[in-house]
Amino acid sequence: MPESRIEVDIFCVNILSVTSEELSKMTKRRLSQTIRKVFQGAIGASALFLSLSFAAAPAQAAGHSDGDLRVYMFGHSLMDNGTEPYSIHYWMNQLSRSDTTTFRFAGQYGFLLQHVESLPPVAQWGRPGSPSFWNSDTSSFAAANFNAVLITPSNFAQWQPPTVADANGSPVSLTLELIDWVNAQERDGVDIYIYENWPDMAGYVAGESFPPNDDEFAAYNAYTLGAFSDWWAEYFTELSSARPDLNITSIPVGPTIAKLLTETTLLSEIPVTDLYIDNAPHGQPTIYFLASLITYAGIYDKMPPENFDVPALVHPIVKQNYKDIVRFVAAELDVQ
């Protein structure tokens, strides 16, 4: 059973009410993402008026372009599927070593409810190729001084809005519990990043088998870029509206991979079985590598290193097209 499916809301804004003084308080990065999310969420919702108080915008801009990242990951198998090349933290480590950045991390498995119920977090992830810098057996979460948190909901919750709750809460309410707990621990402030994963594939494959045929895979990617992405937009908006004084940034990992697959030819020669291993769909090392490029750009607010030597663990077509891929990712996330 896949360990990811997502939840997101719409960061609402009445653009006409934004003054030049207010605009000066926002980074280009945050403003462009806000506008993009607004227009995604506005489709089919003409009665919705969006508003945002820029006076409440955080003083510290999201994006660790200073290069020092100490991130805790509330994740599941679409971040880490159990071995080094099947995890984004492994590839983020490799990328940072080719750049002027520092990447330190810790993380744990779980869905939102499990993460909330298991607070305080533990340092569950870490291997020789990407060791955890925090030992939760000997040090508190607060003592680790994390400056960023990466959160991902499940990838099978998108059949209903992220504000719809069951007896345990909604994706939005559970995420806010995590955010509030973390923010209370980190007195110097912490940036919140939402890892938009990719959807369950089972419903798009006849008999829930694997792999999909060309038409099924096309339908799957269309869903990723359509209703699935809209769900994340709503989730992001709800979180941002509920905590306007915090830095909350959504990183469109799944949608950007889908765009690489459907709007460019950069990955077109890669068989689907060299991207995914099942219909959950957990990824091959290539998918986690691509996801790490997008996450890197989203967290560091910069293009991944163009001089990175892509290893043989990743499909050779990615190595062949690497510079064009990172430039596409940078353009999608509006970073340089």
Short mmCIF file of C-alpha atoms in Angstrom, two decimals:
data_model
loop_
_atom_site.label_atom_id
_atom_site.label_comp_id
_atom_site.label_asym_id
_atom_site.label_seq_id
_atom_site.Cartn_x
_atom_site.Cartn_y
_atom_site.Cartn_z
CA MET A 1 0.00 0.00 0.00
CA PRO A 2 1.53 3.38 -0.98
CA GLU A 3 2.73 5.70 1.73
CA SER A 4 1.72 8.92 0.04
CA ARG A 5 -1.25 10.87 -1.15
CA ILE A 6 -1.78 14.51 -0.68
CA GLU A 7 -3.63 17.44 0.76
CA VAL A 8 -3.39 21.15 -0.18
CA ASP A 9 -5.39 24.41 -0.17
CA ILE A 10 -5.56 27.72 -1.96
CA PHE A 11 -3.36 30.64 -0.88
CA CYS A 12 -5.93 33.33 -1.62
CA VAL A 13 -5.16 36.86 -2.72
CA ASN A 14 -7.06 39.89 -3.98
CA ILE A 15 -4.35 41.14 -6.29
CA LEU A 16 -6.04 44.50 -6.86
CA SER A 17 -5.76 45.32 -3.14
CA VAL A 18 -1.97 44.83 -3.00
CA THR A 19 -0.11 48.12 -2.61
CA SER A 20 3.40 48.77 -3.84
CA GLU A 21 4.57 48.99 -0.22
CA GLU A 22 3.11 45.59 0.52
CA LEU A 23 4.67 44.11 -2.59
CA SER A 24 8.07 45.27 -1.41
CA LYS A 25 7.68 43.08 1.64
CA MET A 26 7.35 39.93 -0.43
CA THR A 27 10.03 38.06 -2.27
CA LYS A 28 9.55 37.42 -5.96
CA ARG A 29 9.60 33.72 -5.15
CA ARG A 30 6.67 33.85 -2.72
CA LEU A 31 4.60 36.25 -4.81
CA SER A 32 4.96 34.23 -8.01
CA GLN A 33 3.99 31.03 -6.21
CA THR A 34 1.00 32.74 -4.61
CA ILE A 35 -0.27 34.01 -7.95
CA ARG A 36 0.26 30.63 -9.61
CA LYS A 37 -1.67 28.84 -6.87
CA VAL A 38 -4.47 31.38 -6.97
CA PHE A 39 -5.11 30.95 -10.66
CA GLN A 40 -4.95 27.16 -10.37
CA GLY A 41 -7.54 27.21 -7.61
CA ALA A 42 -9.69 29.86 -9.24
CA ILE A 43 -10.58 27.73 -12.26
CA GLY A 44 -14.20 26.70 -11.95
CA ALA A 45 -14.71 28.82 -8.84
CA SER A 46 -15.74 32.20 -10.17
CA ALA A 47 -17.65 33.05 -7.00
CA LEU A 48 -14.52 32.84 -4.88
CA PHE A 49 -12.96 36.14 -3.81
CA LEU A 50 -9.45 35.73 -2.56
CA SER A 51 -7.77 37.93 0.01
CA LEU A 52 -4.39 38.10 1.66
CA SER A 53 -3.02 40.41 4.32
CA PHE A 54 0.50 41.23 3.25
CA ALA A 55 1.05 43.05 6.52
CA ALA A 56 1.17 39.60 8.07
CA ALA A 57 3.79 38.32 5.63
CA PRO A 58 6.80 36.87 7.47
CA ALA A 59 9.95 38.92 7.62
CA GLN A 60 12.13 35.95 6.66
CA ALA A 61 11.63 34.83 3.06
CA ALA A 62 11.06 31.15 2.39
CA GLY A 63 14.00 29.51 0.67
CA HIS A 64 17.38 28.73 2.23
CA SER A 65 19.46 30.39 -0.45
CA ASP A 66 22.14 31.01 2.21
CA GLY A 67 22.90 27.32 1.74
CA ASP A 68 22.49 26.11 5.32
CA LEU A 69 19.66 23.61 5.63
CA ARG A 70 18.75 21.64 8.73
CA VAL A 71 15.49 19.99 7.74
CA TYR A 72 13.21 17.52 9.46
CA MET A 73 11.07 15.38 7.12
CA PHE A 74 7.62 14.18 8.11
CA GLY A 75 7.40 11.75 5.23
CA HIS A 76 6.66 8.32 3.88
CA SER A 77 7.79 6.11 1.02
CA LEU A 78 7.40 8.79 -1.64
CA MET A 79 10.25 10.56 0.11
CA ASP A 80 12.17 7.48 1.24
CA ASN A 81 11.44 3.97 -0.01
CA GLY A 82 13.94 2.15 2.14
CA THR A 83 17.38 2.33 0.50
CA GLU A 84 19.82 5.10 -0.41
CA PRO A 85 19.07 5.76 -4.09
CA TYR A 86 15.34 5.39 -3.39
CA SER A 87 15.19 8.49 -1.19
CA ILE A 88 15.24 12.21 -1.79
CA HIS A 89 17.53 12.88 1.16
CA TYR A 90 20.21 10.66 -0.40
CA TRP A 91 20.15 12.64 -3.63
CA MET A 92 19.88 15.99 -1.83
CA ASN A 93 23.08 15.06 -0.02
CA GLN A 94 24.83 14.29 -3.29
CA LEU A 95 23.62 17.52 -4.91
CA SER A 96 24.71 19.67 -1.98
CA ARG A 97 28.22 18.22 -2.18
CA SER A 98 28.44 19.56 -5.74
CA ASP A 99 27.19 22.97 -4.70
CA THR A 100 27.84 25.66 -2.12
CA THR A 101 25.08 24.37 0.14
CA THR A 102 24.96 22.38 3.35
CA PHE A 103 22.31 19.68 3.73
CA ARG A 104 21.59 18.17 7.12
CA PHE A 105 18.44 16.22 7.80
CA ALA A 106 16.47 13.80 9.94
CA GLY A 107 13.10 12.24 9.29
CA GLN A 108 10.53 9.55 9.95
CA TYR A 109 7.89 7.44 8.22
CA GLY A 110 4.17 7.95 8.65
CA PHE A 111 1.00 9.56 7.44
CA LEU A 112 -0.25 12.79 9.00
CA LEU A 113 -2.21 11.17 11.81
CA GLN A 114 0.71 8.90 12.69
CA HIS A 115 3.09 11.84 12.76
CA VAL A 116 0.78 13.79 15.08
CA GLU A 117 0.17 10.84 17.39
CA SER A 118 3.88 10.01 17.64
CA LEU A 119 5.09 13.48 18.66
CA PRO A 120 7.82 14.23 19.57
CA PRO A 121 9.44 13.06 16.31
CA VAL A 122 12.29 10.58 16.13
CA ALA A 123 15.36 10.33 13.91
CA GLN A 124 14.26 7.26 11.97
CA TRP A 125 15.99 7.93 8.65
CA GLY A 126 19.65 7.96 7.80
CA ARG A 127 22.18 5.66 6.12
CA PRO A 128 25.88 5.75 5.27
CA GLY A 129 25.21 7.67 2.03
CA SER A 130 22.94 10.17 3.78
CA PRO A 131 23.37 10.08 7.57
CA SER A 132 20.98 11.80 9.93
CA PHE A 133 22.66 14.66 11.80
CA TRP A 134 20.31 14.34 14.79
CA ASN A 135 20.16 11.52 17.34
CA SER A 136 16.73 11.63 18.97
CA ASP A 137 17.89 9.20 21.68
CA THR A 138 20.36 11.68 23.08
CA SER A 139 19.06 15.12 22.04
CA SER A 140 15.71 16.88 21.95
CA PHE A 141 14.05 18.13 18.77
CA ALA A 142 14.49 21.72 19.93
CA ALA A 143 18.19 21.17 20.57
CA ALA A 144 18.70 20.08 16.96
CA ASN A 145 17.78 23.63 15.90
CA PHE A 146 16.01 22.70 12.66
CA ASN A 147 15.40 25.66 10.38
CA ALA A 148 13.04 23.86 7.98
CA VAL A 149 10.42 21.13 8.02
CA LEU A 150 9.25 19.15 5.00
CA ILE A 151 5.75 17.64 5.25
CA THR A 152 3.86 15.38 2.85
CA PRO A 153 0.36 13.94 3.27
CA SER A 154 -0.71 10.65 1.72
CA ASN A 155 -1.28 10.46 -2.05
CA PHE A 156 -4.67 8.75 -1.83
CA ALA A 157 -6.66 11.42 0.06
CA GLN A 158 -7.44 13.59 -2.93
CA TRP A 159 -10.92 12.22 -3.56
CA GLN A 160 -12.35 14.81 -1.16
CA PRO A 161 -11.32 18.33 -0.13
CA PRO A 162 -8.42 18.63 2.33
CA THR A 163 -10.65 20.35 4.87
CA VAL A 164 -13.02 17.37 5.17
CA ALA A 165 -12.46 15.68 8.53
CA ASP A 166 -13.06 12.23 9.93
CA ALA A 167 -12.94 11.34 13.63
CA ASN A 168 -9.21 12.08 13.67
CA GLY A 169 -9.26 15.38 11.79
CA SER A 170 -8.65 16.59 8.24
CA PRO A 171 -5.42 16.80 6.27
CA VAL A 172 -5.39 20.52 6.97
CA SER A 173 -6.09 20.27 10.70
CA LEU A 174 -3.53 17.50 11.21
CA THR A 175 -0.88 19.43 9.28
CA LEU A 176 -1.56 22.51 11.39
CA GLU A 177 -1.01 20.42 14.53
CA LEU A 178 2.41 19.41 13.21
CA ILE A 179 3.25 22.96 12.22
CA ASP A 180 2.22 24.39 15.58
CA TRP A 181 4.19 21.79 17.51
CA VAL A 182 7.32 22.37 15.46
CA ASN A 183 6.99 26.13 15.65
CA ALA A 184 6.73 25.95 19.43
CA GLN A 185 10.02 24.01 19.57
CA GLU A 186 12.03 26.24 17.27
CA ARG A 187 12.12 29.63 18.95
CA ASP A 188 14.28 31.11 16.19
CA GLY A 189 11.64 30.27 13.61
CA VAL A 190 11.28 27.47 11.11
CA ASP A 191 10.20 27.43 7.47
CA ILE A 192 7.50 24.96 6.45
CA TYR A 193 7.71 23.20 3.09
CA ILE A 194 4.94 21.08 1.62
CA TYR A 195 6.19 18.23 -0.56
CA GLU A 196 3.55 17.78 -3.25
CA ASN A 197 4.01 14.13 -4.12
CA TRP A 198 2.48 12.19 -7.01
CA PRO A 199 -0.87 10.34 -7.01
CA ASP A 200 -1.76 6.71 -6.66
CA MET A 201 -1.65 5.04 -10.08
CA ALA A 202 -3.82 1.99 -9.37
CA GLY A 203 -7.07 3.62 -10.46
CA TYR A 204 -5.59 4.45 -13.86
CA VAL A 205 -4.38 0.96 -14.75
CA ALA A 206 -6.74 -1.77 -15.93
CA GLY A 207 -7.19 -4.33 -13.16
CA GLU A 208 -4.93 -2.20 -10.93
CA SER A 209 -1.96 -3.93 -12.51
CA PHE A 210 1.39 -2.51 -13.57
CA PRO A 211 2.74 -1.07 -15.81
CA PRO A 212 0.18 1.22 -17.47
CA ASN A 213 -0.15 1.39 -21.22
CA ASP A 214 0.48 4.67 -23.02
CA ASP A 215 -3.13 5.88 -22.76
CA GLU A 216 -3.35 4.97 -19.08
CA PHE A 217 -0.08 6.72 -18.32
CA ALA A 218 -1.26 9.81 -20.21
CA ALA A 219 -4.48 9.85 -18.17
CA TYR A 220 -2.49 9.46 -14.97
CA ASN A 221 -0.26 12.44 -15.78
CA ALA A 222 -3.28 14.51 -16.80
CA TYR A 223 -4.84 13.82 -13.40
CA THR A 224 -1.57 14.81 -11.69
CA LEU A 225 -1.67 18.15 -13.48
CA GLY A 226 -5.43 18.60 -13.04
CA ALA A 227 -7.62 17.69 -10.07
CA PHE A 228 -4.68 16.35 -8.06
CA SER A 229 -2.76 19.61 -8.40
CA ASP A 230 -5.92 21.59 -7.59
CA TRP A 231 -6.27 19.66 -4.34
CA TRP A 232 -2.75 20.69 -3.34
CA ALA A 233 -3.52 24.30 -4.20
CA GLU A 234 -6.50 24.25 -1.85
CA TYR A 235 -4.48 22.54 0.88
CA PHE A 236 -1.70 25.12 0.59
CA THR A 237 -4.16 28.01 0.72
CA GLU A 238 -5.86 26.71 3.85
CA LEU A 239 -2.53 26.26 5.63
CA SER A 240 -1.24 29.67 4.59
CA SER A 241 -4.49 31.40 5.52
CA ALA A 242 -4.57 29.70 8.93
CA ARG A 243 -0.95 30.64 9.73
CA PRO A 244 -0.25 33.87 7.80
CA ASP A 245 2.67 34.78 10.05
CA LEU A 246 4.66 31.67 9.06
CA ASN A 247 6.72 30.89 5.98
CA ILE A 248 4.83 28.09 4.21
CA THR A 249 5.95 27.07 0.72
CA SER A 250 4.53 24.31 -1.46
CA ILE A 251 6.97 22.45 -3.72
CA PRO A 252 5.21 20.95 -6.79
CA VAL A 253 7.22 17.74 -7.06
CA GLY A 254 4.67 15.44 -8.70
CA PRO A 255 3.24 18.07 -11.07
CA THR A 256 6.71 19.14 -12.22
CA ILE A 257 7.68 15.53 -12.98
CA ALA A 258 4.41 15.18 -14.90
CA LYS A 259 5.24 18.30 -16.91
CA LEU A 260 8.69 16.97 -17.72
CA LEU A 261 6.99 13.82 -19.01
CA THR A 262 4.21 15.50 -20.97
CA GLU A 263 5.38 18.98 -21.95
CA THR A 264 8.98 18.17 -22.90
CA THR A 265 10.86 15.36 -24.63
CA LEU A 266 13.56 15.31 -21.97
CA LEU A 267 12.29 12.06 -20.41
CA SER A 268 10.25 10.69 -23.32
CA GLU A 269 12.59 7.80 -24.09
CA ILE A 270 12.53 6.43 -20.54
CA PRO A 271 10.20 3.42 -20.13
CA VAL A 272 7.65 3.79 -17.34
CA THR A 273 9.15 0.72 -15.63
CA ASP A 274 12.43 2.62 -15.31
CA LEU A 275 10.56 5.38 -13.49
CA TYR A 276 8.22 3.43 -11.18
CA ILE A 277 8.27 -0.02 -9.63
CA ASP A 278 4.56 -0.52 -8.88
CA ASN A 279 1.16 1.16 -9.08
CA ALA A 280 1.47 2.89 -5.67
CA PRO A 281 3.56 4.18 -7.37
CA HIS A 282 6.89 3.91 -5.61
CA GLY A 283 9.71 5.15 -7.77
CA GLN A 284 12.88 3.82 -9.22
CA PRO A 285 16.03 5.77 -8.24
CA THR A 286 15.43 8.04 -11.24
CA ILE A 287 12.11 9.28 -9.83
CA TYR A 288 13.61 10.04 -6.43
CA PHE A 289 16.48 11.82 -8.17
CA LEU A 290 14.05 13.97 -10.18
CA ALA A 291 12.03 14.63 -7.01
CA SER A 292 15.20 15.74 -5.24
CA LEU A 293 16.04 18.23 -8.00
CA ILE A 294 12.63 19.86 -7.57
CA THR A 295 12.86 19.78 -3.77
CA TYR A 296 16.36 21.25 -3.94
CA ALA A 297 15.15 24.15 -6.07
CA GLY A 298 12.14 24.70 -3.80
CA ILE A 299 13.99 24.67 -0.50
CA TYR A 300 17.24 26.39 -1.47
CA ASP A 301 15.45 28.83 -3.79
CA LYS A 302 18.04 28.21 -6.49
CA MET A 303 18.74 26.02 -9.49
CA PRO A 304 20.26 22.62 -8.67
CA PRO A 305 23.97 22.47 -9.54
CA GLU A 306 24.43 22.31 -13.30
CA ASN A 307 27.83 20.63 -12.95
CA PHE A 308 26.49 17.61 -11.03
CA ASP A 309 27.85 14.32 -12.37
CA VAL A 310 24.73 12.14 -12.63
CA PRO A 311 25.70 8.59 -11.58
CA ALA A 312 24.78 5.35 -13.31
CA LEU A 313 22.06 4.66 -10.71
CA VAL A 314 19.96 7.21 -12.61
CA HIS A 315 18.68 6.50 -16.12
CA PRO A 316 21.28 7.59 -18.72
CA ILE A 317 18.75 9.78 -20.54
CA VAL A 318 18.56 11.95 -17.43
CA LYS A 319 22.34 12.29 -17.48
CA GLN A 320 22.19 13.13 -21.19
CA ASN A 321 19.58 15.86 -20.66
CA TYR A 322 20.56 16.90 -17.15
CA LYS A 323 21.30 20.58 -17.78
CA ASP A 324 18.05 21.07 -19.67
CA ILE A 325 16.14 19.26 -16.91
CA VAL A 326 17.49 21.47 -14.13
CA ARG A 327 16.83 24.57 -16.23
CA PHE A 328 13.24 23.43 -16.75
CA VAL A 329 12.86 22.82 -13.01
CA ALA A 330 14.32 26.24 -12.22
CA ALA A 331 11.90 27.91 -14.63
CA GLU A 332 8.92 26.04 -13.16
CA LEU A 333 9.83 27.09 -9.62
CA ASP A 334 10.91 30.58 -10.69
CA VAL A 335 14.44 30.32 -9.30
CA GLN A 336 17.86 31.01 -10.77
#
